[in-house]
């Protein structure tokens, strides 16, 4: 419980630091609204006892006006408190989301290997949504309910102590029941939410990979999985509805019975002259006024633990530090482009190495093609050089400086990297190439696009560089996407260029064209190209053959062919493939 308290205190402090003024306004106006509306039964009581019973029209008029005034004040105040309470809650959850998200994307890549995307999305969206709802409830309903209970009880005590005590006891029982039922329903609601997000991810996964699904004829299986989960959701939602309708009406039943008793008992007291009609009316009004707040208080307490869990998870994301250790932060202005891997070992999982004792020295301006079967560690080697991951053993240097000591932004500014599956954002072509790097000018973008041989195509588009591309924009072909990504990597004119399987998803004709054009792209740069395709080796000064995390062969095309090793086998199978293509 202690730790709950700390997270809660932190949540409150955080919330107030983000938006204390909206919170304060909400509290003040909620209080005003409660005061005004709890006065109404008292005004009614005087209107009855001193006005109606005494046949005094002026008093009736006066208290009627008071009631009208109280209603106007409380309604206006509720408008203000509802608005400011929502501003408060949404302001806080907005801030929580931004902080959690911005800290999440700062993490190094191995962090994303450990969690699934779905886990983040649900953390960031659901948890902040729950907190927002709770804060909204807290800043308005909770204060409203507590004050209503206190003030209404006070007036009830002034009128009839014994009836007041009975009412309060029953009321506490009623709120306890609603607390218990809310606590029982809560986990079901969580289950239901979880299933909804599973269903969403099943659907979005299937649709995103629709080619695979259809290619493997998995439609029926996927539909079955989908409908099974949907049935679970249906069942659980029905259970929730059943429990809600049963338990939800219990407090009302209890208080209703109590009200009937008070009506009966109070009437007898009135006949005996121990209570006035106005008092009984007011008493009954307060009793009904208590009903809703009491069930709500129970609900808010039931939410408390879930909110603490959500808050803790979000704070965890906010507190995370990237596990790349920032060392001396040597800044790099311009480099020659010499790269050296020395005894480099690396594993995504501790002890399970996928890069084994790599030693590789690349001279400035040299073009290296790394070739090898899938899973041999080619992409990983490039990622280590980008410092997406930290090496386990050994070191990687650029111009003799250990990359761990280089300021990470400088490092990445000096290396143009084209990942295996470059992502095209749903923005303009210009933005897709410049990528928010403020120092990049329009001319830089055009120059890069020309070298990547995509400029002419862009010029044919109606909005040229301002054409929106990506998921909801213009659909680009594989080759065009690849060229945009190359332009993106080239645009800062980095000395080093890393291309990860640049032709892997292209048809033979596009592949040939791109390989030809890459020659100019690489001019004057140190380049490493990871690939499974023989076609790219013609760009290489030196070919490195990797297998199972190790460098197994090294040399020029002719040297490697003469060795009749792995390279030779890859080459022969490539020729075989070429023959088949020819035959068709
Ligand atoms: N994010 C990751 N988490 C765990 N293992 C990975 C990850 N990425 C790659 N691997 C594993 O590391 C090995 C090398 O992968 P990779 O460098 O992508 O090979 P290549 O690019 O040569 O196909 C493979 O066994 C692969 O399964
Ligand atoms: Mg790869």
Tab-separated table of C-alpha atoms in Angstrom, residues 145-570:
chain	number	residue	atom	x	y	z
A	145	UNK	CA	-20.019	13.841	-3.793
A	146	UNK	CA	-18.055	14.304	-0.594
A	147	UNK	CA	-19.383	17.834	-0.099
A	148	UNK	CA	-22.922	16.762	-0.904
A	149	UNK	CA	-22.724	13.952	1.639
A	150	UNK	CA	-21.318	16.247	4.318
A	151	UNK	CA	-23.728	19.124	3.807
A	152	UNK	CA	-26.797	16.951	3.297
A	153	UNK	CA	-25.961	14.953	6.440
A	154	UNK	CA	-25.501	18.149	8.362
A	155	UNK	CA	-28.959	19.429	7.460
A	156	UNK	CA	-30.464	16.017	8.161
A	157	UNK	CA	-28.922	16.048	11.632
A	158	UNK	CA	-30.324	19.494	12.355
A	159	UNK	CA	-33.791	18.187	11.552
A	160	UNK	CA	-33.900	14.740	13.149
A	161	UNK	CA	-30.886	13.096	14.772
A	162	UNK	CA	-32.278	9.565	14.961
A	163	UNK	CA	-33.483	9.448	11.352
A	164	UNK	CA	-30.224	11.044	10.270
A	165	UNK	CA	-28.185	8.323	11.979
A	166	UNK	CA	-30.264	5.527	10.434
A	167	UNK	CA	-29.963	7.154	7.015
A	168	UNK	CA	-26.195	7.597	7.249
A	169	UNK	CA	-25.682	3.977	8.319
A	170	UNK	CA	-27.799	2.680	5.429
A	171	UNK	CA	-26.062	5.076	3.089
A	172	UNK	CA	-22.648	3.777	4.119
A	173	UNK	CA	-23.822	0.212	3.515
A	174	UNK	CA	-25.093	1.235	0.110
A	175	UNK	CA	-21.812	2.857	-0.860
A	176	UNK	CA	-19.913	-0.170	0.369
A	177	UNK	CA	-22.032	-2.409	-1.866
A	178	UNK	CA	-21.334	-0.228	-4.851
A	179	UNK	CA	-17.636	-0.203	-4.011
A	180	UNK	CA	-17.599	-4.010	-3.825
A	181	UNK	CA	-19.530	-4.470	-7.014
A	182	UNK	CA	-17.357	-1.962	-8.841
A	183	UNK	CA	-14.266	-3.840	-7.603
A	184	UNK	CA	-15.722	-7.078	-8.948
A	185	UNK	CA	-16.641	-5.600	-12.301
A	186	UNK	CA	-13.355	-3.739	-12.759
A	187	UNK	CA	-11.197	-6.788	-13.681
A	188	UNK	CA	-13.864	-7.883	-16.150
A	189	UNK	CA	-13.755	-4.479	-17.786
A	190	UNK	CA	-9.972	-4.774	-18.008
A	191	UNK	CA	-10.329	-8.184	-19.635
A	192	UNK	CA	-12.817	-6.791	-22.051
A	193	UNK	CA	-10.488	-3.927	-22.977
A	194	UNK	CA	-7.594	-6.308	-23.402
A	195	UNK	CA	-9.618	-8.494	-25.723
A	196	UNK	CA	-10.674	-5.450	-27.729
A	197	UNK	CA	-7.041	-4.524	-28.250
A	198	UNK	CA	-6.209	-8.106	-29.191
A	199	UNK	CA	-9.004	-8.143	-31.716
A	200	UNK	CA	-7.772	-4.863	-33.135
A	201	UNK	CA	-4.250	-6.153	-33.439
A	202	UNK	CA	-5.348	-9.424	-35.041
A	203	UNK	CA	-7.283	-7.467	-37.636
A	204	UNK	CA	-4.595	-4.872	-38.280
A	205	UNK	CA	-1.899	-7.544	-38.477
A	206	UNK	CA	-3.884	-9.604	-40.928
A	207	UNK	CA	-4.688	-6.612	-43.088
A	208	UNK	CA	-1.111	-5.331	-42.997
A	209	UNK	CA	0.123	-8.769	-44.033
A	210	UNK	CA	-2.777	-9.554	-46.291
A	211	UNK	CA	-0.481	-10.821	-49.050
A	212	UNK	CA	1.021	-13.417	-46.748
A	213	UNK	CA	-2.380	-14.357	-45.366
A	214	UNK	CA	-3.767	-14.893	-48.830
A	215	UNK	CA	-0.577	-16.397	-50.164
A	216	UNK	CA	-0.637	-19.105	-47.518
A	217	UNK	CA	-4.432	-19.412	-47.693
A	218	UNK	CA	-4.734	-18.522	-44.016
A	219	UNK	CA	-8.017	-16.641	-44.367
A	220	UNK	CA	-10.091	-19.346	-42.752
A	221	UNK	CA	-7.719	-19.833	-39.827
A	222	UNK	CA	-7.437	-16.106	-39.198
A	223	UNK	CA	-11.184	-15.706	-39.378
A	224	UNK	CA	-11.550	-18.462	-36.802
A	225	UNK	CA	-9.064	-16.819	-34.419
A	226	UNK	CA	-10.811	-13.515	-34.922
A	227	UNK	CA	-14.290	-14.849	-34.302
A	228	UNK	CA	-13.166	-16.847	-31.253
A	229	UNK	CA	-11.837	-13.739	-29.606
A	230	UNK	CA	-14.968	-11.883	-30.585
A	231	UNK	CA	-17.078	-14.507	-28.880
A	232	UNK	CA	-14.981	-14.142	-25.708
A	233	UNK	CA	-15.590	-10.434	-25.834
A	234	UNK	CA	-19.305	-10.931	-26.242
A	235	UNK	CA	-19.464	-13.325	-23.284
A	236	UNK	CA	-17.516	-11.056	-21.014
A	237	UNK	CA	-19.523	-7.993	-21.976
A	238	UNK	CA	-22.741	-9.825	-21.197
A	239	UNK	CA	-21.372	-10.763	-17.783
A	240	UNK	CA	-20.454	-7.170	-17.119
A	241	UNK	CA	-23.909	-6.008	-18.125
A	242	UNK	CA	-25.538	-8.608	-15.884
A	243	UNK	CA	-23.452	-7.681	-12.852
A	244	UNK	CA	-23.929	-3.992	-13.478
A	245	UNK	CA	-27.664	-4.276	-13.661
A	246	UNK	CA	-27.925	-6.397	-10.520
A	247	UNK	CA	-25.431	-4.667	-8.257
A	248	UNK	CA	-25.988	-1.263	-9.751
A	249	UNK	CA	-29.572	-1.208	-8.563
A	250	UNK	CA	-28.866	-2.568	-5.050
A	251	UNK	CA	-27.968	0.779	-3.428
A	252	UNK	CA	-31.049	2.325	-4.989
A	253	UNK	CA	-33.185	-0.478	-3.628
A	254	UNK	CA	-31.746	-0.044	-0.128
A	255	UNK	CA	-32.190	3.680	-0.109
A	256	UNK	CA	-35.647	3.325	-1.638
A	257	UNK	CA	-36.687	1.029	1.210
A	258	UNK	CA	-35.192	3.468	3.680
A	259	UNK	CA	-37.074	6.331	2.067
A	260	UNK	CA	-40.342	4.446	2.349
A	261	UNK	CA	-39.673	3.837	6.037
A	262	UNK	CA	-38.859	7.474	6.614
A	263	UNK	CA	-41.979	8.541	4.772
A	264	UNK	CA	-44.081	6.301	7.006
A	265	UNK	CA	-42.311	7.128	10.257
A	266	UNK	CA	-42.061	10.826	9.449
A	267	UNK	CA	-45.776	11.034	8.654
A	268	UNK	CA	-46.583	9.553	12.067
A	269	UNK	CA	-44.238	12.080	13.667
A	270	UNK	CA	-45.974	14.868	11.764
A	271	UNK	CA	-49.384	13.665	12.997
A	272	UNK	CA	-48.000	13.638	16.538
A	273	UNK	CA	-46.597	17.139	16.034
A	274	UNK	CA	-42.963	16.070	16.391
A	275	UNK	CA	-41.909	17.004	12.857
A	276	UNK	CA	-43.125	19.494	10.270
A	277	UNK	CA	-44.220	18.670	6.729
A	278	UNK	CA	-41.427	20.900	5.424
A	279	UNK	CA	-38.856	18.975	7.449
A	280	UNK	CA	-40.013	15.630	6.141
A	281	UNK	CA	-39.982	16.916	2.572
A	282	UNK	CA	-36.502	18.345	2.979
A	283	UNK	CA	-35.307	15.160	4.674
A	284	UNK	CA	-36.554	13.007	1.823
A	285	UNK	CA	-34.941	15.327	-0.715
A	286	UNK	CA	-31.571	15.000	1.013
A	287	UNK	CA	-31.901	11.257	1.117
A	288	UNK	CA	-32.386	11.109	-2.640
A	289	UNK	CA	-29.609	13.625	-3.079
A	290	UNK	CA	-27.244	11.190	-1.335
A	291	UNK	CA	-28.010	8.222	-3.529
A	292	UNK	CA	-25.984	9.075	-6.602
A	293	UNK	CA	-22.899	10.447	-4.811
A	294	UNK	CA	-22.685	7.351	-2.646
A	295	UNK	CA	-22.548	4.956	-5.572
A	296	UNK	CA	-20.060	7.215	-7.333
A	297	UNK	CA	-17.711	7.372	-4.350
A	298	UNK	CA	-17.681	3.594	-4.310
A	299	UNK	CA	-16.828	3.550	-8.004
A	300	UNK	CA	-14.021	6.041	-7.641
A	301	UNK	CA	-12.434	4.029	-4.846
A	302	UNK	CA	-12.746	0.909	-6.965
A	303	UNK	CA	-10.907	2.683	-9.797
A	304	UNK	CA	-8.148	3.799	-7.502
A	305	UNK	CA	-5.984	0.686	-7.726
A	306	UNK	CA	-6.288	0.384	-11.480
A	307	UNK	CA	-5.371	4.040	-11.828
A	308	UNK	CA	-2.312	3.511	-9.661
A	309	UNK	CA	-1.245	0.629	-11.897
A	310	UNK	CA	-1.737	2.766	-15.001
A	311	UNK	CA	0.109	5.694	-13.481
A	312	UNK	CA	2.986	3.484	-12.431
A	313	UNK	CA	3.292	2.047	-15.937
A	314	UNK	CA	3.318	5.484	-17.529
A	315	UNK	CA	5.832	6.827	-15.044
A	316	UNK	CA	7.969	3.789	-15.813
A	317	UNK	CA	8.034	4.808	-19.465
A	318	UNK	CA	8.746	8.401	-18.503
A	319	UNK	CA	11.578	7.451	-16.151
A	320	UNK	CA	13.336	5.010	-18.480
A	321	UNK	CA	16.831	5.949	-19.488
A	322	UNK	CA	18.194	4.787	-22.829
A	323	UNK	CA	20.709	2.054	-22.141
A	324	UNK	CA	23.237	3.465	-24.543
A	325	UNK	CA	25.800	5.008	-22.266
A	326	UNK	CA	26.675	8.495	-23.317
A	327	UNK	CA	30.394	8.949	-22.828
A	328	UNK	CA	32.664	11.759	-23.757
A	329	UNK	CA	30.490	13.079	-26.538
A	330	UNK	CA	33.326	13.845	-28.902
A	331	UNK	CA	31.797	15.927	-31.656
A	332	UNK	CA	32.555	15.150	-35.260
A	333	UNK	CA	32.507	17.867	-37.840
A	334	UNK	CA	33.957	16.231	-40.886
A	335	UNK	CA	35.531	12.841	-41.208
A	336	UNK	CA	37.669	10.966	-43.672
A	337	UNK	CA	35.492	7.892	-43.451
A	338	UNK	CA	37.804	5.188	-42.241
A	339	UNK	CA	35.964	2.419	-40.405
A	340	UNK	CA	37.469	-0.274	-38.266
A	341	UNK	CA	35.811	-3.226	-36.513
A	342	UNK	CA	38.128	-4.800	-33.940
A	343	UNK	CA	37.296	-8.159	-32.333
A	344	UNK	CA	33.601	-7.256	-32.296
A	345	UNK	CA	31.184	-9.624	-30.559
A	346	UNK	CA	27.497	-8.981	-30.235
A	347	UNK	CA	24.302	-10.852	-29.362
A	348	UNK	CA	20.713	-9.613	-29.123
A	349	UNK	CA	20.335	-12.114	-26.333
A	350	UNK	CA	23.145	-12.257	-23.787
A	351	UNK	CA	25.551	-15.089	-24.565
A	352	UNK	CA	23.916	-15.943	-27.907
A	353	UNK	CA	26.274	-14.203	-30.269
A	354	UNK	CA	25.189	-13.335	-33.805
A	355	UNK	CA	28.370	-11.343	-34.509
A	356	UNK	CA	31.474	-13.328	-33.678
A	357	UNK	CA	34.898	-11.773	-33.497
A	358	UNK	CA	34.581	-9.530	-36.539
A	359	UNK	CA	37.745	-7.785	-37.671
A	360	UNK	CA	37.375	-5.472	-40.620
A	361	UNK	CA	39.236	-2.410	-41.697
A	362	UNK	CA	37.707	-0.181	-44.360
A	363	UNK	CA	39.775	2.569	-45.959
A	364	UNK	CA	38.294	6.014	-46.679
A	365	UNK	CA	36.426	5.860	-49.977
A	366	UNK	CA	36.415	2.080	-50.127
A	367	UNK	CA	33.260	0.261	-51.220
A	368	UNK	CA	32.581	-2.959	-49.368
A	369	UNK	CA	29.844	-5.401	-50.266
A	370	UNK	CA	28.939	-7.828	-47.499
A	371	UNK	CA	27.243	-10.878	-48.890
A	372	UNK	CA	25.897	-13.899	-47.061
A	373	UNK	CA	22.842	-16.043	-46.475
A	374	UNK	CA	19.859	-14.667	-44.501
A	375	UNK	CA	20.574	-14.490	-40.786
A	376	UNK	CA	24.336	-14.347	-41.210
A	377	UNK	CA	24.523	-11.020	-39.382
A	378	UNK	CA	24.902	-8.488	-42.208
A	379	UNK	CA	22.150	-6.127	-41.059
A	380	UNK	CA	23.320	-6.410	-37.480
A	381	UNK	CA	26.792	-5.274	-38.433
A	382	UNK	CA	25.390	-2.099	-40.000
A	383	UNK	CA	23.165	-1.472	-36.981
A	384	UNK	CA	26.175	-1.743	-34.684
A	385	UNK	CA	27.958	0.880	-36.748
A	386	UNK	CA	24.878	3.149	-36.443
A	387	UNK	CA	25.057	2.434	-32.719
A	388	UNK	CA	21.486	1.193	-32.513
A	389	UNK	CA	23.020	-1.442	-30.294
A	390	UNK	CA	26.117	-1.491	-28.127
A	391	UNK	CA	28.818	-4.068	-28.932
A	392	UNK	CA	29.384	-6.692	-26.240
A	393	UNK	CA	33.111	-7.069	-26.847
A	394	UNK	CA	35.659	-5.249	-28.975
A	395	UNK	CA	35.274	-1.846	-30.561
A	396	UNK	CA	34.185	-0.015	-33.679
A	397	UNK	CA	36.069	3.125	-34.647
A	398	UNK	CA	35.577	5.847	-37.231
A	399	UNK	CA	38.756	7.713	-38.143
A	400	UNK	CA	40.264	6.006	-35.117
A	401	UNK	CA	37.657	7.304	-32.647
A	402	UNK	CA	35.587	4.733	-30.748
A	403	UNK	CA	31.965	5.336	-31.772
A	404	UNK	CA	30.939	5.054	-28.113
A	405	UNK	CA	32.768	8.320	-27.522
A	406	UNK	CA	31.227	10.164	-30.428
A	407	UNK	CA	28.189	12.328	-29.883
A	408	UNK	CA	25.386	10.149	-31.220
A	409	UNK	CA	23.796	12.847	-33.380
A	410	UNK	CA	27.145	13.660	-34.954
A	411	UNK	CA	27.693	9.976	-35.612
A	412	UNK	CA	24.381	9.577	-37.368
A	413	UNK	CA	24.792	12.831	-39.267
A	414	UNK	CA	28.022	11.515	-40.766
A	415	UNK	CA	26.518	8.199	-41.798
A	416	UNK	CA	23.751	7.860	-44.351
A	417	UNK	CA	21.801	4.706	-43.583
A	418	UNK	CA	19.219	3.025	-45.778
A	419	UNK	CA	17.511	0.302	-43.739
A	420	UNK	CA	16.361	-2.972	-45.218
A	421	UNK	CA	12.748	-1.838	-45.384
A	422	UNK	CA	12.803	1.934	-45.538
A	423	UNK	CA	9.698	3.553	-44.152
A	424	UNK	CA	7.949	6.189	-46.198
A	425	UNK	CA	6.077	8.627	-44.003
A	426	UNK	CA	2.664	9.974	-44.831
A	427	UNK	CA	4.058	13.395	-45.680
A	428	UNK	CA	5.365	15.316	-48.677
A	429	UNK	CA	8.303	14.035	-50.688
A	430	UNK	CA	10.326	16.999	-49.515
A	431	UNK	CA	9.661	16.141	-45.872
A	432	UNK	CA	10.384	12.484	-46.531
A	433	UNK	CA	13.824	13.373	-47.787
A	434	UNK	CA	14.678	16.240	-45.430
A	435	UNK	CA	13.234	14.442	-42.386
A	436	UNK	CA	12.988	17.451	-40.079
A	437	UNK	CA	16.691	18.154	-40.307
A	438	UNK	CA	16.403	21.908	-40.093
A	439	UNK	CA	19.731	22.664	-41.702
A	440	UNK	CA	18.737	20.952	-44.925
A	441	UNK	CA	17.689	23.264	-47.752
A	442	UNK	CA	15.447	22.696	-50.720
A	443	UNK	CA	18.506	22.677	-52.984
A	444	UNK	CA	20.094	19.953	-50.849
A	445	UNK	CA	16.974	17.850	-51.293
A	446	UNK	CA	16.916	18.357	-55.058
A	447	UNK	CA	20.608	17.517	-55.359
A	448	UNK	CA	20.135	14.310	-53.360
A	449	UNK	CA	17.064	13.376	-55.403
A	450	UNK	CA	19.012	13.895	-58.611
A	451	UNK	CA	21.827	11.635	-57.477
A	452	UNK	CA	19.285	9.035	-56.343
A	453	UNK	CA	17.731	9.368	-59.841
A	454	UNK	CA	14.257	10.128	-58.537
A	455	UNK	CA	14.205	13.863	-59.372
A	456	UNK	CA	12.800	13.417	-62.884
A	457	UNK	CA	9.966	11.300	-61.574
A	458	UNK	CA	9.166	13.827	-58.843
A	459	UNK	CA	9.058	16.592	-61.456
A	460	UNK	CA	6.266	14.768	-63.296
A	461	UNK	CA	4.017	14.862	-60.220
A	462	UNK	CA	1.369	17.585	-60.044
A	463	UNK	CA	2.707	18.973	-56.777
A	464	UNK	CA	6.301	17.947	-57.399
A	465	UNK	CA	8.227	17.893	-54.106
A	466	UNK	CA	5.085	18.822	-52.192
A	467	UNK	CA	3.221	15.700	-53.226
A	468	UNK	CA	2.032	13.704	-50.242
A	469	UNK	CA	3.209	10.099	-50.366
A	470	UNK	CA	2.857	7.093	-48.065
A	471	UNK	CA	-0.062	5.170	-46.715
A	472	UNK	CA	-2.727	7.776	-47.416
A	473	UNK	CA	-0.895	9.573	-50.194
A	474	UNK	CA	0.561	8.700	-53.527
A	475	UNK	CA	1.530	5.055	-53.677
A	476	UNK	CA	5.156	4.609	-54.672
A	477	UNK	CA	6.627	1.511	-56.256
A	478	UNK	CA	9.326	-0.481	-54.454
A	479	UNK	CA	12.058	1.069	-56.574
A	480	UNK	CA	10.746	4.599	-56.012
A	481	UNK	CA	10.545	4.055	-52.270
A	482	UNK	CA	14.092	2.761	-52.256
A	483	UNK	CA	15.294	5.821	-54.183
A	484	UNK	CA	13.508	8.207	-51.820
A	485	UNK	CA	15.218	6.424	-48.937
A	486	UNK	CA	18.571	6.733	-50.680
A	487	UNK	CA	17.993	10.440	-51.257
A	488	UNK	CA	17.086	10.720	-47.566
A	489	UNK	CA	20.397	9.104	-46.620
A	490	UNK	CA	22.365	11.206	-49.098
A	491	UNK	CA	20.901	14.560	-48.337
A	492	UNK	CA	23.300	15.704	-45.632
A	493	UNK	CA	26.194	14.572	-47.866
A	494	UNK	CA	27.518	12.099	-45.302
A	495	UNK	CA	30.958	10.637	-45.825
A	496	UNK	CA	29.802	7.119	-45.014
A	497	UNK	CA	26.887	5.328	-46.629
A	498	UNK	CA	25.327	2.096	-45.379
A	499	UNK	CA	22.849	0.320	-47.618
A	500	UNK	CA	21.014	-2.667	-46.225
A	501	UNK	CA	19.784	-4.939	-49.011
A	502	UNK	CA	18.834	-2.045	-51.290
A	503	UNK	CA	17.521	-4.290	-54.067
A	504	UNK	CA	15.907	-7.067	-52.043
A	505	UNK	CA	12.305	-6.241	-52.926
A	506	UNK	CA	12.795	-5.130	-56.497
A	507	UNK	CA	12.062	-6.868	-59.741
A	508	UNK	CA	15.005	-7.808	-61.971
A	509	UNK	CA	14.723	-4.798	-64.284
A	510	UNK	CA	14.451	-2.235	-61.475
A	511	UNK	CA	17.270	-3.978	-59.645
A	512	UNK	CA	19.567	-3.686	-62.623
A	513	UNK	CA	18.700	-0.011	-63.085
A	514	UNK	CA	19.273	0.807	-59.413
A	515	UNK	CA	22.604	-1.022	-59.266
A	516	UNK	CA	23.777	0.990	-62.252
A	517	UNK	CA	22.677	4.234	-60.625
A	518	UNK	CA	24.235	3.378	-57.285
A	519	UNK	CA	27.668	3.767	-58.786
A	520	UNK	CA	27.224	7.523	-58.853
A	521	UNK	CA	25.517	7.543	-55.464
A	522	UNK	CA	28.564	5.978	-53.862
A	523	UNK	CA	31.111	8.212	-55.538
A	524	UNK	CA	33.545	9.705	-53.062
A	525	UNK	CA	32.035	7.878	-50.108
A	526	UNK	CA	33.012	5.047	-47.867
A	527	UNK	CA	30.233	2.548	-48.386
A	528	UNK	CA	29.085	-0.729	-46.916
A	529	UNK	CA	26.364	-2.581	-48.748
A	530	UNK	CA	24.793	-5.609	-47.128
A	531	UNK	CA	23.077	-7.924	-49.567
A	532	UNK	CA	22.188	-11.416	-50.680
A	533	UNK	CA	22.381	-10.408	-54.333
A	534	UNK	CA	25.367	-11.003	-56.541
A	535	UNK	CA	24.329	-8.088	-58.773
A	536	UNK	CA	25.599	-5.577	-56.220
A	537	UNK	CA	29.087	-7.008	-56.021
A	538	UNK	CA	30.075	-5.159	-59.175
A	539	UNK	CA	30.060	-1.989	-57.054
A	540	UNK	CA	32.607	-3.448	-54.641
A	541	UNK	CA	36.300	-2.811	-54.250
A	542	UNK	CA	36.270	-5.720	-51.859
A	543	UNK	CA	33.703	-8.391	-51.061
A	544	UNK	CA	33.214	-9.749	-47.566
A	545	UNK	CA	31.392	-13.058	-47.215
A	546	UNK	CA	29.608	-13.631	-43.925
A	547	UNK	CA	28.158	-16.805	-42.567
A	548	UNK	CA	26.706	-17.408	-39.149
A	549	UNK	CA	28.123	-14.214	-37.620
A	550	UNK	CA	31.634	-14.643	-38.957
A	551	UNK	CA	33.632	-13.386	-41.899
A	552	UNK	CA	34.410	-16.549	-43.844
A	553	UNK	CA	35.890	-15.171	-47.046
A	554	UNK	CA	37.221	-11.885	-48.322
A	555	UNK	CA	38.550	-10.618	-51.642
A	556	UNK	CA	37.590	-9.516	-55.138
A	557	UNK	CA	35.010	-11.309	-57.233
A	558	UNK	CA	37.635	-13.172	-59.243
A	559	UNK	CA	39.615	-14.189	-56.164
A	560	UNK	CA	36.499	-15.490	-54.460
A	561	UNK	CA	35.312	-17.407	-57.499
A	562	UNK	CA	38.713	-19.041	-57.706
A	563	UNK	CA	38.415	-20.186	-54.063
A	564	UNK	CA	35.283	-22.180	-54.840
A	565	UNK	CA	33.933	-21.531	-51.358
A	566	UNK	CA	30.642	-20.064	-50.089
A	567	UNK	CA	30.817	-17.099	-52.465
A	568	UNK	CA	31.226	-19.445	-55.391
A	569	UNK	CA	28.169	-21.423	-54.280
A	570	UNK	CA	26.085	-18.260	-53.868
